[in-house]
Each structure stands twice: as C-alpha cells, then as structure tokens.
XYZ file of C-alpha atoms in Angstrom:
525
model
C 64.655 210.682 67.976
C 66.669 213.194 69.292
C 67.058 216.598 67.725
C 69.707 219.257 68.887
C 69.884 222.647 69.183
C 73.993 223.846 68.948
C 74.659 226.774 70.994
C 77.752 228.533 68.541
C 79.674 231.197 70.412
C 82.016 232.069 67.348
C 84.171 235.762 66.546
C 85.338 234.886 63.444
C 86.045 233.580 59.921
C 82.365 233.171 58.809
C 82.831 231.599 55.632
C 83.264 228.334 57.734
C 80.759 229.919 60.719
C 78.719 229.690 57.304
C 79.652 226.104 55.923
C 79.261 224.677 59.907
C 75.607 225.929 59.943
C 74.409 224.505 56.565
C 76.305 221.270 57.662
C 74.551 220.616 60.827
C 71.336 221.511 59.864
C 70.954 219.421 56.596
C 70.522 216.769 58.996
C 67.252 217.959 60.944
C 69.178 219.676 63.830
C 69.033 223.452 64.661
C 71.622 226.344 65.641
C 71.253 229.442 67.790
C 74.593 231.223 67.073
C 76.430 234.364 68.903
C 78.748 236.095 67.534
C 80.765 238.222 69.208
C 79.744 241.838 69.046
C 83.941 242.908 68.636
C 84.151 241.427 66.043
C 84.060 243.324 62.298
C 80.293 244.281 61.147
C 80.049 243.314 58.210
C 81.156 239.497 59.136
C 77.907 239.286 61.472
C 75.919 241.013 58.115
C 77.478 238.191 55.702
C 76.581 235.409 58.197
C 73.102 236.758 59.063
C 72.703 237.363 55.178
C 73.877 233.574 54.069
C 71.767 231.876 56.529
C 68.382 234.035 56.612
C 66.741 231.482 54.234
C 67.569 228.957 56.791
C 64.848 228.170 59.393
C 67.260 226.091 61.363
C 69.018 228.673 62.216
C 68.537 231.939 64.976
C 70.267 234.584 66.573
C 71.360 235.353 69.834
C 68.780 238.402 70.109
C 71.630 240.476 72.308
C 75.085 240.212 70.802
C 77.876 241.120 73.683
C 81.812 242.169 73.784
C 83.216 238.872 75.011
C 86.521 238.326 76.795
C 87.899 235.156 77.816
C 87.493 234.301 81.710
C 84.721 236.695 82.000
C 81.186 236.703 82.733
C 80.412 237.887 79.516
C 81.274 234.350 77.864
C 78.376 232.383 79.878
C 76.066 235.351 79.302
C 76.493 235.489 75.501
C 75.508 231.558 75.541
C 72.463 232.139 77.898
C 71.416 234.795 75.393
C 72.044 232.160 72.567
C 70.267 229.035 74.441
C 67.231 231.428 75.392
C 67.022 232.142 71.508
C 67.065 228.095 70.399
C 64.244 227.345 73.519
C 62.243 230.222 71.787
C 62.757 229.205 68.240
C 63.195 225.541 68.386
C 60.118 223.787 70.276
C 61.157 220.625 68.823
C 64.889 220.397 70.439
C 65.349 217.556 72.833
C 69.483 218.298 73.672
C 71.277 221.852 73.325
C 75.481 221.326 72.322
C 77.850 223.668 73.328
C 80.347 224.422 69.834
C 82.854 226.821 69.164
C 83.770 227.943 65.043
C 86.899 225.523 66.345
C 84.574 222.338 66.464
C 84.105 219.626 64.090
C 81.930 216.827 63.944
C 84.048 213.192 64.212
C 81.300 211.237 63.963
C 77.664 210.703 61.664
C 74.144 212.859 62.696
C 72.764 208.841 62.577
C 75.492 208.087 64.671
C 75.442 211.236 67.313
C 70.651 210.866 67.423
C 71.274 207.456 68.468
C 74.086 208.105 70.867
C 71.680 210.832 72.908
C 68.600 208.181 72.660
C 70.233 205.735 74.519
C 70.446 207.230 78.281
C 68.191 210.101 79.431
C 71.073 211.672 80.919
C 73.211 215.221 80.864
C 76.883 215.007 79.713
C 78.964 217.607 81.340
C 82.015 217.413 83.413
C 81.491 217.982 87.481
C 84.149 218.015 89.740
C 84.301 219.443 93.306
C 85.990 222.838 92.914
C 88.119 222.183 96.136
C 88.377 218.599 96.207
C 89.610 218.249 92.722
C 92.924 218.893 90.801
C 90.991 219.875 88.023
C 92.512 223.250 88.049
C 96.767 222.640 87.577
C 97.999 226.308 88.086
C 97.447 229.866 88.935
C 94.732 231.325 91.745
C 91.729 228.891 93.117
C 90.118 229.722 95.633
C 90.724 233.442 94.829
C 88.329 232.503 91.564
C 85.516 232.601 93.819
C 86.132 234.506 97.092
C 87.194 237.748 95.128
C 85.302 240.022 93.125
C 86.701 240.320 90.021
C 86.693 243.186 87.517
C 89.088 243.063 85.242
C 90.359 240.705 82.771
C 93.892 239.177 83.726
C 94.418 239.194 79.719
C 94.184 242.472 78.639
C 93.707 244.258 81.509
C 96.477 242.355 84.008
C 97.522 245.383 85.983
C 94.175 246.132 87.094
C 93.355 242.660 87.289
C 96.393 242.209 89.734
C 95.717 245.865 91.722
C 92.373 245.310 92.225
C 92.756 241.469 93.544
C 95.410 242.647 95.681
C 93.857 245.731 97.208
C 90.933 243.138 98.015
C 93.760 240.359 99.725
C 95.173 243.646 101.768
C 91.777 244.633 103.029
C 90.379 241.072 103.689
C 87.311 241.664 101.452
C 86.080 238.070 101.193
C 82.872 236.888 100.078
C 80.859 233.930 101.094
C 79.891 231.444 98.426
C 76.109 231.193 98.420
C 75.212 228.422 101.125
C 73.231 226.095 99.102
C 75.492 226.177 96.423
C 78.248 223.173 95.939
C 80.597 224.811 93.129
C 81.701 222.309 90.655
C 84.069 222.929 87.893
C 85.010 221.323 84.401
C 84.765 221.771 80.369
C 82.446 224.440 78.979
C 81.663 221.816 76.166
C 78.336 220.156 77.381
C 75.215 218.702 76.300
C 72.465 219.268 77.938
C 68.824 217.853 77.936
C 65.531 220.424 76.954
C 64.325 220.084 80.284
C 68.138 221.121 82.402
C 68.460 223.659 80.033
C 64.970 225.373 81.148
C 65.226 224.698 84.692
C 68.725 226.650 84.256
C 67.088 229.616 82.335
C 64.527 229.417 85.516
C 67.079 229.642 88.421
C 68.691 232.548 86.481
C 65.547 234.317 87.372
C 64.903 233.655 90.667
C 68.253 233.062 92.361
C 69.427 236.684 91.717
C 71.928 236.451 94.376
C 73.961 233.326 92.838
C 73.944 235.128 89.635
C 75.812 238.461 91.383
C 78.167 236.140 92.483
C 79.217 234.502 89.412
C 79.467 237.336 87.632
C 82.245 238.920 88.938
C 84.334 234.906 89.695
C 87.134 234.723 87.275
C 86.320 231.764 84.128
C 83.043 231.221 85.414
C 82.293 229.528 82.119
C 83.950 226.734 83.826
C 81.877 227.000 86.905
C 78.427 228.045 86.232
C 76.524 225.885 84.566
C 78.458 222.796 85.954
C 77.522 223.820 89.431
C 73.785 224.682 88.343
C 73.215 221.480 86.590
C 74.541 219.402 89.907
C 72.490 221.843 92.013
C 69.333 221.033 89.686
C 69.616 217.546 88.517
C 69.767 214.168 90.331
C 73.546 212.942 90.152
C 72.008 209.499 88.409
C 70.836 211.463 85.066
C 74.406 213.191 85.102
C 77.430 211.743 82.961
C 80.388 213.867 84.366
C 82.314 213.833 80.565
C 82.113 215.949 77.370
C 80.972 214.574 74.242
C 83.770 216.986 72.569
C 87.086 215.843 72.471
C 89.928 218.204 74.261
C 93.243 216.976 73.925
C 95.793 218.972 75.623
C 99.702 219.341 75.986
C 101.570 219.069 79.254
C 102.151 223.215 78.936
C 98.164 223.388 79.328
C 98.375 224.595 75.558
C 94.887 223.125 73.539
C 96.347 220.040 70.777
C 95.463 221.496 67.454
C 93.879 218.270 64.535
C 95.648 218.411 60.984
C 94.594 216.505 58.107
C 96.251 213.059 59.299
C 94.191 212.988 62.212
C 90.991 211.833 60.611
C 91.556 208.189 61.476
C 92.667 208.986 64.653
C 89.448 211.101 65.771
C 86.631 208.584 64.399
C 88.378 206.147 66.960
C 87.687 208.300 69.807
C 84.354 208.001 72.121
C 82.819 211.406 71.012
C 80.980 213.194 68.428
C 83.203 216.163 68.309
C 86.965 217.447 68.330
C 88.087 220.927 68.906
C 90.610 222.424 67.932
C 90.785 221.722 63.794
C 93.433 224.201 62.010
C 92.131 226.491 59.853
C 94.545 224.897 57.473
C 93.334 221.228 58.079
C 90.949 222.249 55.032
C 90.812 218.780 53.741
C 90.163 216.645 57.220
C 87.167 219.446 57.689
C 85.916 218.175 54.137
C 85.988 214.217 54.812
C 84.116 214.896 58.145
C 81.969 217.087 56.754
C 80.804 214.610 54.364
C 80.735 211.812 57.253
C 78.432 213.551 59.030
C 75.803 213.376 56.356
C 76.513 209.476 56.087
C 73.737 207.279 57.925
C 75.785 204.206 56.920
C 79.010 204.866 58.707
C 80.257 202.625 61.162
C 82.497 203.541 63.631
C 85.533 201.589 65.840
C 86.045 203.020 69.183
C 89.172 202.782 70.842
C 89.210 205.967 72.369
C 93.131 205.476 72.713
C 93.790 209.519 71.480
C 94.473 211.127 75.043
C 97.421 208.455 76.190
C 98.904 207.795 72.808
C 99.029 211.316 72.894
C 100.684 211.594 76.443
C 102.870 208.224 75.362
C 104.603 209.768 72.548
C 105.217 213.162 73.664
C 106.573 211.510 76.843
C 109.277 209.715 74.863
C 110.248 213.249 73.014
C 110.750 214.122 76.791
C 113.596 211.610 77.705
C 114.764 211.687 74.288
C 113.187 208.369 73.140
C 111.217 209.991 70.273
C 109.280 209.374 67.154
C 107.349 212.290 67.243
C 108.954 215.705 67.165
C 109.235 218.758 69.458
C 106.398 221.098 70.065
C 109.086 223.631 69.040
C 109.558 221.705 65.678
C 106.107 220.827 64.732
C 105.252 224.036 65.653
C 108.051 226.275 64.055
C 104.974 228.743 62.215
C 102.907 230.532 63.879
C 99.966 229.591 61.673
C 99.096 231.720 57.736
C 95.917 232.700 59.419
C 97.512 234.738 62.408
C 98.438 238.318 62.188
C 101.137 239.743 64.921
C 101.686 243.059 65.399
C 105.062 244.424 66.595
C 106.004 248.087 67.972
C 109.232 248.699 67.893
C 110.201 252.116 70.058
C 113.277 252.958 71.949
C 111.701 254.737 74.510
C 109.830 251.747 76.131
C 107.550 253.867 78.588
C 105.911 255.618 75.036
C 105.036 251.603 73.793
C 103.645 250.703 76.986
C 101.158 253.466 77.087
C 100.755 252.996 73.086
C 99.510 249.518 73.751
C 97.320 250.357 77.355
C 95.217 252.940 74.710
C 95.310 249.853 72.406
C 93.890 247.328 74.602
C 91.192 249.691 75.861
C 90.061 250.535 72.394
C 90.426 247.329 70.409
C 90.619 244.658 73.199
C 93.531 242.895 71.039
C 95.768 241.330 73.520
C 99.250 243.380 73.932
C 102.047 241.989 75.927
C 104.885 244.683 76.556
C 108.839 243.932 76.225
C 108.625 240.078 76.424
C 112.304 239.535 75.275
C 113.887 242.536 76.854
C 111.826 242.828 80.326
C 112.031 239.168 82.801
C 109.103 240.803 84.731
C 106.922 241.627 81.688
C 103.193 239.996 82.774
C 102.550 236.794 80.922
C 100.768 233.412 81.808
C 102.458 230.549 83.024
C 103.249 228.421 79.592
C 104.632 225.125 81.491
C 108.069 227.003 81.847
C 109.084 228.407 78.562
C 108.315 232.163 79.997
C 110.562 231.983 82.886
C 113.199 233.399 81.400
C 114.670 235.675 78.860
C 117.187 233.333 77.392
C 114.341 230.886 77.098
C 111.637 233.415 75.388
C 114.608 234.220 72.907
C 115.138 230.595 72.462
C 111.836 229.262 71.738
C 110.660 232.290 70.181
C 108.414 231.394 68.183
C 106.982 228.197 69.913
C 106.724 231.259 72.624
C 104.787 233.025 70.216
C 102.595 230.302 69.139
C 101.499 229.315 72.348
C 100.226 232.626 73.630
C 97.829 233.445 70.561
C 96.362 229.657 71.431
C 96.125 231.229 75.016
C 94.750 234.195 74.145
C 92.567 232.059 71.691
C 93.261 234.840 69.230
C 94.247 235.653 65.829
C 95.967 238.751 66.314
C 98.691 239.618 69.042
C 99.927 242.830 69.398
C 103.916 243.079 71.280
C 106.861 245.352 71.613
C 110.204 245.389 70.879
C 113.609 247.222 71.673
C 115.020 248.665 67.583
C 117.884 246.937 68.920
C 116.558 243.325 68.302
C 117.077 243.114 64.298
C 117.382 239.212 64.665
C 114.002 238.928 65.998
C 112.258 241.314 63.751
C 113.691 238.943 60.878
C 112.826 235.824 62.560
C 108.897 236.864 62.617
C 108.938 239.048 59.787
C 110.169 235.504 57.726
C 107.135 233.370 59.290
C 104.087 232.389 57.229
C 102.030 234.307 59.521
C 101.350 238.418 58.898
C 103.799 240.755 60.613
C 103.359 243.914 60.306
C 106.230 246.442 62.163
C 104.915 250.019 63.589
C 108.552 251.807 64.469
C 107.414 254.229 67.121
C 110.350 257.191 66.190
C 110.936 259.766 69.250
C 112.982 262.742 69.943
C 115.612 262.618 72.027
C 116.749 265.039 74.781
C 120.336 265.480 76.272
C 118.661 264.599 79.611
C 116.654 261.612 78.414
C 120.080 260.157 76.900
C 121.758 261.120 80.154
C 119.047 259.224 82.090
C 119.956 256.436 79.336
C 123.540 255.995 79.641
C 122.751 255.559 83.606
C 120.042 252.556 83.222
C 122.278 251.017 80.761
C 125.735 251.177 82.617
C 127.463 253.421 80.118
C 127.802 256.427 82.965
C 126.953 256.061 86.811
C 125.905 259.439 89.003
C 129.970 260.267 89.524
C 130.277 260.736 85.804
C 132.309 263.778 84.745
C 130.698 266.551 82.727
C 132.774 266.389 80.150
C 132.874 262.339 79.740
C 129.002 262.824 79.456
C 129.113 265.187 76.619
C 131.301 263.001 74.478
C 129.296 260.763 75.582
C 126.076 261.946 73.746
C 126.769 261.925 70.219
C 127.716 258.367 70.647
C 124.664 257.242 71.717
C 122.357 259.488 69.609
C 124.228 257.883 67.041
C 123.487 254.520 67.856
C 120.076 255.163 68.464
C 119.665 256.073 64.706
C 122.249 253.152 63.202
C 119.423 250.795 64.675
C 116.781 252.678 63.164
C 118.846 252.980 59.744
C 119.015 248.907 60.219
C 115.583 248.339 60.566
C 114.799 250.005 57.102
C 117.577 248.973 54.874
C 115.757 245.537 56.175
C 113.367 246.715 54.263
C 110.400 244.634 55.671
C 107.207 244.471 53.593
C 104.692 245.817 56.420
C 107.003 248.360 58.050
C 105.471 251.675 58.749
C 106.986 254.802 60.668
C 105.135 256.765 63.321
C 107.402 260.372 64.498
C 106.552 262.077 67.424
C 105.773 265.592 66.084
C 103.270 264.767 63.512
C 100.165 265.183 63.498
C 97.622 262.927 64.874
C 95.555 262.915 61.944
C 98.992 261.174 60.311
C 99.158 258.891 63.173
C 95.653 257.796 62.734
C 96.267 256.874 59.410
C 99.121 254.580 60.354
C 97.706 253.130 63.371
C 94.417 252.082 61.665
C 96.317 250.341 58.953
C 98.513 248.580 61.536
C 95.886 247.680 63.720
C 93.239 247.121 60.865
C 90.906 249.210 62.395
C 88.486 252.308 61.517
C 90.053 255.705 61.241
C 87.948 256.990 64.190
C 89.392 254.081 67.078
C 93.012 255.138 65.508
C 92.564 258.339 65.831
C 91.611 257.784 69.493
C 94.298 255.822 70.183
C 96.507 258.550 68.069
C 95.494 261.569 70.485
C 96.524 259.702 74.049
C 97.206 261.944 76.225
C 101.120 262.871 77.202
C 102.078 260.316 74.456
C 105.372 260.914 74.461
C 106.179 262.486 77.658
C 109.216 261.950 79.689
C-alpha cells in the first residue's frame, strides 16, 4: 500500500503547522517539513518541540530565507524531500503541501487512489506553446538572469532586467532541456523523486540556470520530471485542488464548502481560511475515516466560473468579490506610514524591506505610477484603488501570500485611515512627523499648483503660514481620531526612540529597528 512522505514548506501559524502533522501521520504517512528561516524563532522551537516525540516527522536539515518567485522556494523543498528520502525508507509517493492545505478526502481513500496507476501527477505544459502563463514577462522568465525579487525588491528587479534587455545579455536554455511549466502542487513517485535529487548533482549547469529564472518553482521540477520520466507514467494534473478568480487572485474555502470539496476529483484543497476553523475540523476527522465514501462530480472549477460570470453581466446569485470580501481577514496585520514628506516614507520602507523582507508598496492611492502587480484591472487607476479599497487591499496580501503588508499614506487621507483602521484586521498607524523648511514648502506650493516659478516674493511669504498650517490641521486630525495603534515618530529624536517605535510597529527585535532607525540621510531634502 502506498505510504507518503508530505513535503510542508510552511512560515507560519504553527499551532495548525502542529495539528496538520499529528493529522497526517496518525494514519501511517510521514512529513519532512521546512519552515521558513524568516520567520519568528521561537515558532520553529514550538513546532520542533511538539513534534520531537513523533517519528513520522523530520526536518529540513538547512532552513532558508524564502521569497516568492525565487530560487530559494524549490531549494527549501529539495532540502525538505532529501530529509524524507533519508528518514523515510518506507515512502512510496512524496506530496507537495503548504500550512494552506487540507485534506478533502480519507488516508483509505487517498492509499488506494496512488495504488491504482504507477504514475507521477504533476502538471506539464510546454512553456512556449502553452497559455499557461496569462500575464506579465515569459520568455524573459528564462532568457534573463534574475536577481532580485519583483516583490520586494521591484526597482532592482526592473533595473537590472532592463540593463540586461539594453545590452542584449541573453542566455541559451540548456539544449537538452524542454522547459515545461505548471502547479508546484505534485506528487511524485520514490523512484522520480531520487532520479531528481540525482540530476541535481550531475547536471550542474541546468541547475545555474534555474536559479537565477524568475518562479522557477513553476518550472523546475515539471521540466525535470518530463526530462526523466517516460510521458506514459506522467498524469499532467495536481491532486490539490486550485481554484482561482478571473483577477488571477487564489479562491479562499469557508466552512460551507465542505460538501462542495468532497465532490471534487482530489485529495486536497488549498487555500482554507484561517477562520474556516470548523470545515478544517470535519475534514480533519474525515481523513481518519476508512469508511467514507465519496461522490465525484468534480463540478467546483465551472460552477465556480458559472456563477461569478452571472455577477459579471449582472445576472447574480452570488455576490461581488468586493462584497464577499469587504475584510481583509482578523488574521492579517497592515501597517500604514503616514508622512507628508513622501521621499522620507519611501526610503523608510526600502530600509524596511531590506531588513524584514515584509512587502511595502509606496503611495498606492496618491501615486498612479506606484509599482504594483497587475490585479485583473482594479490597480489601473487611482479612482479605482480608492474605490475598491479594500478588495484592493485584500487581494495584494493573497498576492504577496502574506500576513502582513506594510503601505504609505499622504496625512491628508483621514477617510482612508478610518476605513482600515475600522476593519477586523490589525492596523497599526506610524505618523512619520518632519520639519519643515521655508524652501521645502516653497518647493511644495510649486508641485501642488498653489505658486508657479513667476510667483511674487511677497505672495510666497503669505503664502507660508498657510500651508505650515495645514500641514499641522491634518496632523491635529489624525490624533483627535484617536486610533488605537497610532504611534508618532519626529525627526529630531533620537534613534534609540525611533527604535522603540519602529520595533513595536513592525513587531520586530529592538536591534533590526534600530537598524532601520539609523538609515542614513533619513530625512534629507
């Protein structure tokens, strides 16, 4: 009978990193688990400490700082799969899982599935021939070397692709090598899984190049399982079921969805909300169920598509995304800095990023150029960001696959510090407070349209107080708001007192904050 070894590349909550281990192996099956090495200590202590008793269970013996799209995300699950061939002998199939994954069907029910064919499951399409990827760069994946992540790092992502377009520095794609694409949920058999760990170390050359391609955990190990096994033992599919919206946004399960997901031809569903706590109880106790029976209609993906369709041309039963989706979840933590000088937030948040990695997007209602992914449409525009604000909102911490989000905002937009400050989610506010010279509000009035370069002297100077003024009445606003996680950070304080604030905003250690505290020319003009 098949036994199987799941690969868990988590960074988070381990009470239910916890509950998924115990789950899956009370039913004879191992895990190898990674978790990623940003995320807080003492989570990776209370997970290695709950499950040490457990000899189902092993560690990745190299934990690594993963980002999404890079290399980093296939080599944290080599490093996991290498620890299950080591420590599990008696694993026929290795599974693919994230902490998002659930279980929709019985362990009876999943062993007899993978007895049936002697086969790989694990989606293959021709990188060029297919339509498999629906926006952004394709090619460019492959031919460039990339270094950076578009994410948190998209001006270097974006300098360094285009210096490389300027100069014409192409690569070739290994010649024996037919790139295939698809999910990075896959199932593989003991036997693919070692000849993969074996081509790793003798095809040196194919491993440079995927490790600087952009999402090569969409890449890799589909194009070294079609470049290793005979196309007749390979089931292009996943066994996990991925549901997504026409904005390329992943469909999240809720606790009505249970009927729904033991209908569908696979043995597991990502994503479940963190909130769907009681659908996550009724499949964990299916799993453990040798007498369930199951109904496949597999009708999720177009009933899906069907009904959201009809919200499209106004023909509805089901509501908006922008309805359904009106919280950004209790789970989720964003993190707003407000500061009138915009130029002092946007090198704030470049410290940020490199210290924390916590994904910071600049002025996203105030700037129409600010860098963000293409959302289906609902980021073209300011009017639109403003609209949909939170549905906005929402959708980039599923792209970001985060639960914190760091952005900034003008003091001037009181309305949408109230908006997110009223959500279910955590806001907390960090009001970046700067001093203001007669030339910087000079330079203001100009970008603004209050004064042009023919301005009189005098006009100027009456000018000034004006605007000084209304640079504090929006300040004075924002407190008498009085928002429960507002804090103030002044230019001329110390940095000691600005670490102090920025590790309680950021929830981080006093010594990152204070590193992020003592950027250099801060607050220079």
């Amino acid at each position: 009978m098949a036994k199987i070894a799941f690969i868990l590349l988590c960074h988070k909550d381990p009470d239910a990193i916890i509950g998924q281990a115990r789950m899956l192996t009370a039913a004879g099956d191992y895990m190898s688990i990674h978790f990623d090495a940003r995320a807080k200590p003492e989570y990776y202590d209370r997970i290695r400490n709950a499950l040490a008793d457990n000899p189902n269970v092993t560690f990745a013996r190299k934990r690594l700082k993963c980002g999404w799209g890079e290399w980093s995300l296939v080599q944290a699950t080599l490093n996991a799969v290498e620890a299950a061939v080591d420590a599990f002998p008696r694993a026929t199939h290795f599974y693919m899982l994230s902490g998002d994954c659930a279980a929709i069907k019985s362990a009876h029910y999943a062993h007899q599935f993978l007895d049936a064919e002697d086969v790989d499951y694990i989606e293959n399409f021709d990188y060029f021939d297919s339509d498999w990827i629906k926006t952004g760069i394709k090619e460019e994946r492959l031919i460039y070397r990339h270094f950076f992540n578009e994410r948190t790092q998209p001006r270097l992502f974006y300098a360094s692709f285009g210096l490389q377009k300027r100069l014409g520095l192409t690569r070739r794609i290994p010649d024996d090598i037919e790139v295939q694409i698809g999910s990075q949920w896959w199932c593989l058999r003991r036997r693919t899984i070692e000849w993969i760990l074996d081509f790793t170390r003798r095809r040196r050359d194919v491993m440079r190049f995927f490790r600087t391609t952009w999402i090569p955990d969409e890449t890799f190990f589909q194009t070294l399982v079609n470049h290793l096994v005979p196309q007749k033992e390979i089931r292009s599919r996943t066994l996990t079921l991925l549901m997504f919206t026409d904005y390329g946004m992943p469909v999240t399960f809720y606790n009505d969805h249970y009927d729904l997901l033991l209908s569908q031809d696979a043995l597991f569903a990502r994503k479940i909300s963190p909130e769907a706590v009681e659908l996550k109880a009724r499949l964990g106790a299916l799993y453990a169920d040798d007498t369930a029976s199951f109904q496949i209609s597999n009708e999720g993906r177009s009933l899906f598509q069907f009904l959201t369709g009809r919200g499209r041309i106004g023909r509805r039963f089901a509501s908006r995304f922008w309805e359904t989706e009106s919280t950004l979840g209790r789970d989720r933590t964003l993190l707003i800095v407000v500061c009138k000088k915009w130029h002092v937030a946007k090198r704030l948040l470049s410290m940020v990023r490199h210290v924390t990695n916590v994904p910071a997007i600049e002025y996203l209602f105030h700037e129409e150029d600010t860098a963000l992914p293409d959302l289906g449409g609902i980021q073209a525009s300011l009017g639109k960001r403003t609209r949909h604000r939170r549905a906005l909102m929402r959708m980039l911490f599923d792209y970001f696959d985060t639960d914190s989000l760091i952005v900034c905002m003008d003091p001037s937009s009181l309305d949408l510090l109230h908006d997110f400050a009223s959500d279910r989610s955590t806001t907390r506010i960090l009001e970046v407070q700067c001093q203001f010279s007669n030339a910087y509000l000079e330079g203001h009035a100009r970008r603004v349209g209050l004064a042009g370069e023919q301005t009189p002297r005098e006009t100027m100077e009456r000018l000034m107080p004006t605007i000084r003024g209304d640079i504090n009445f929006e300040s004075d606003r924002i407190r008498d708001a009085e928002f429960e996680n507002h804090m103030i950070l002044r230019e001329g304080d110390a940095p000691e007192h600005h670490a102090t604030l920025l590790a309680q905003f950021l929830d981080v250690g006093y010594d990152k904050a204070l590193e992020v505290a003592e950027t250099k020319h801060l607050f220079a003009d």
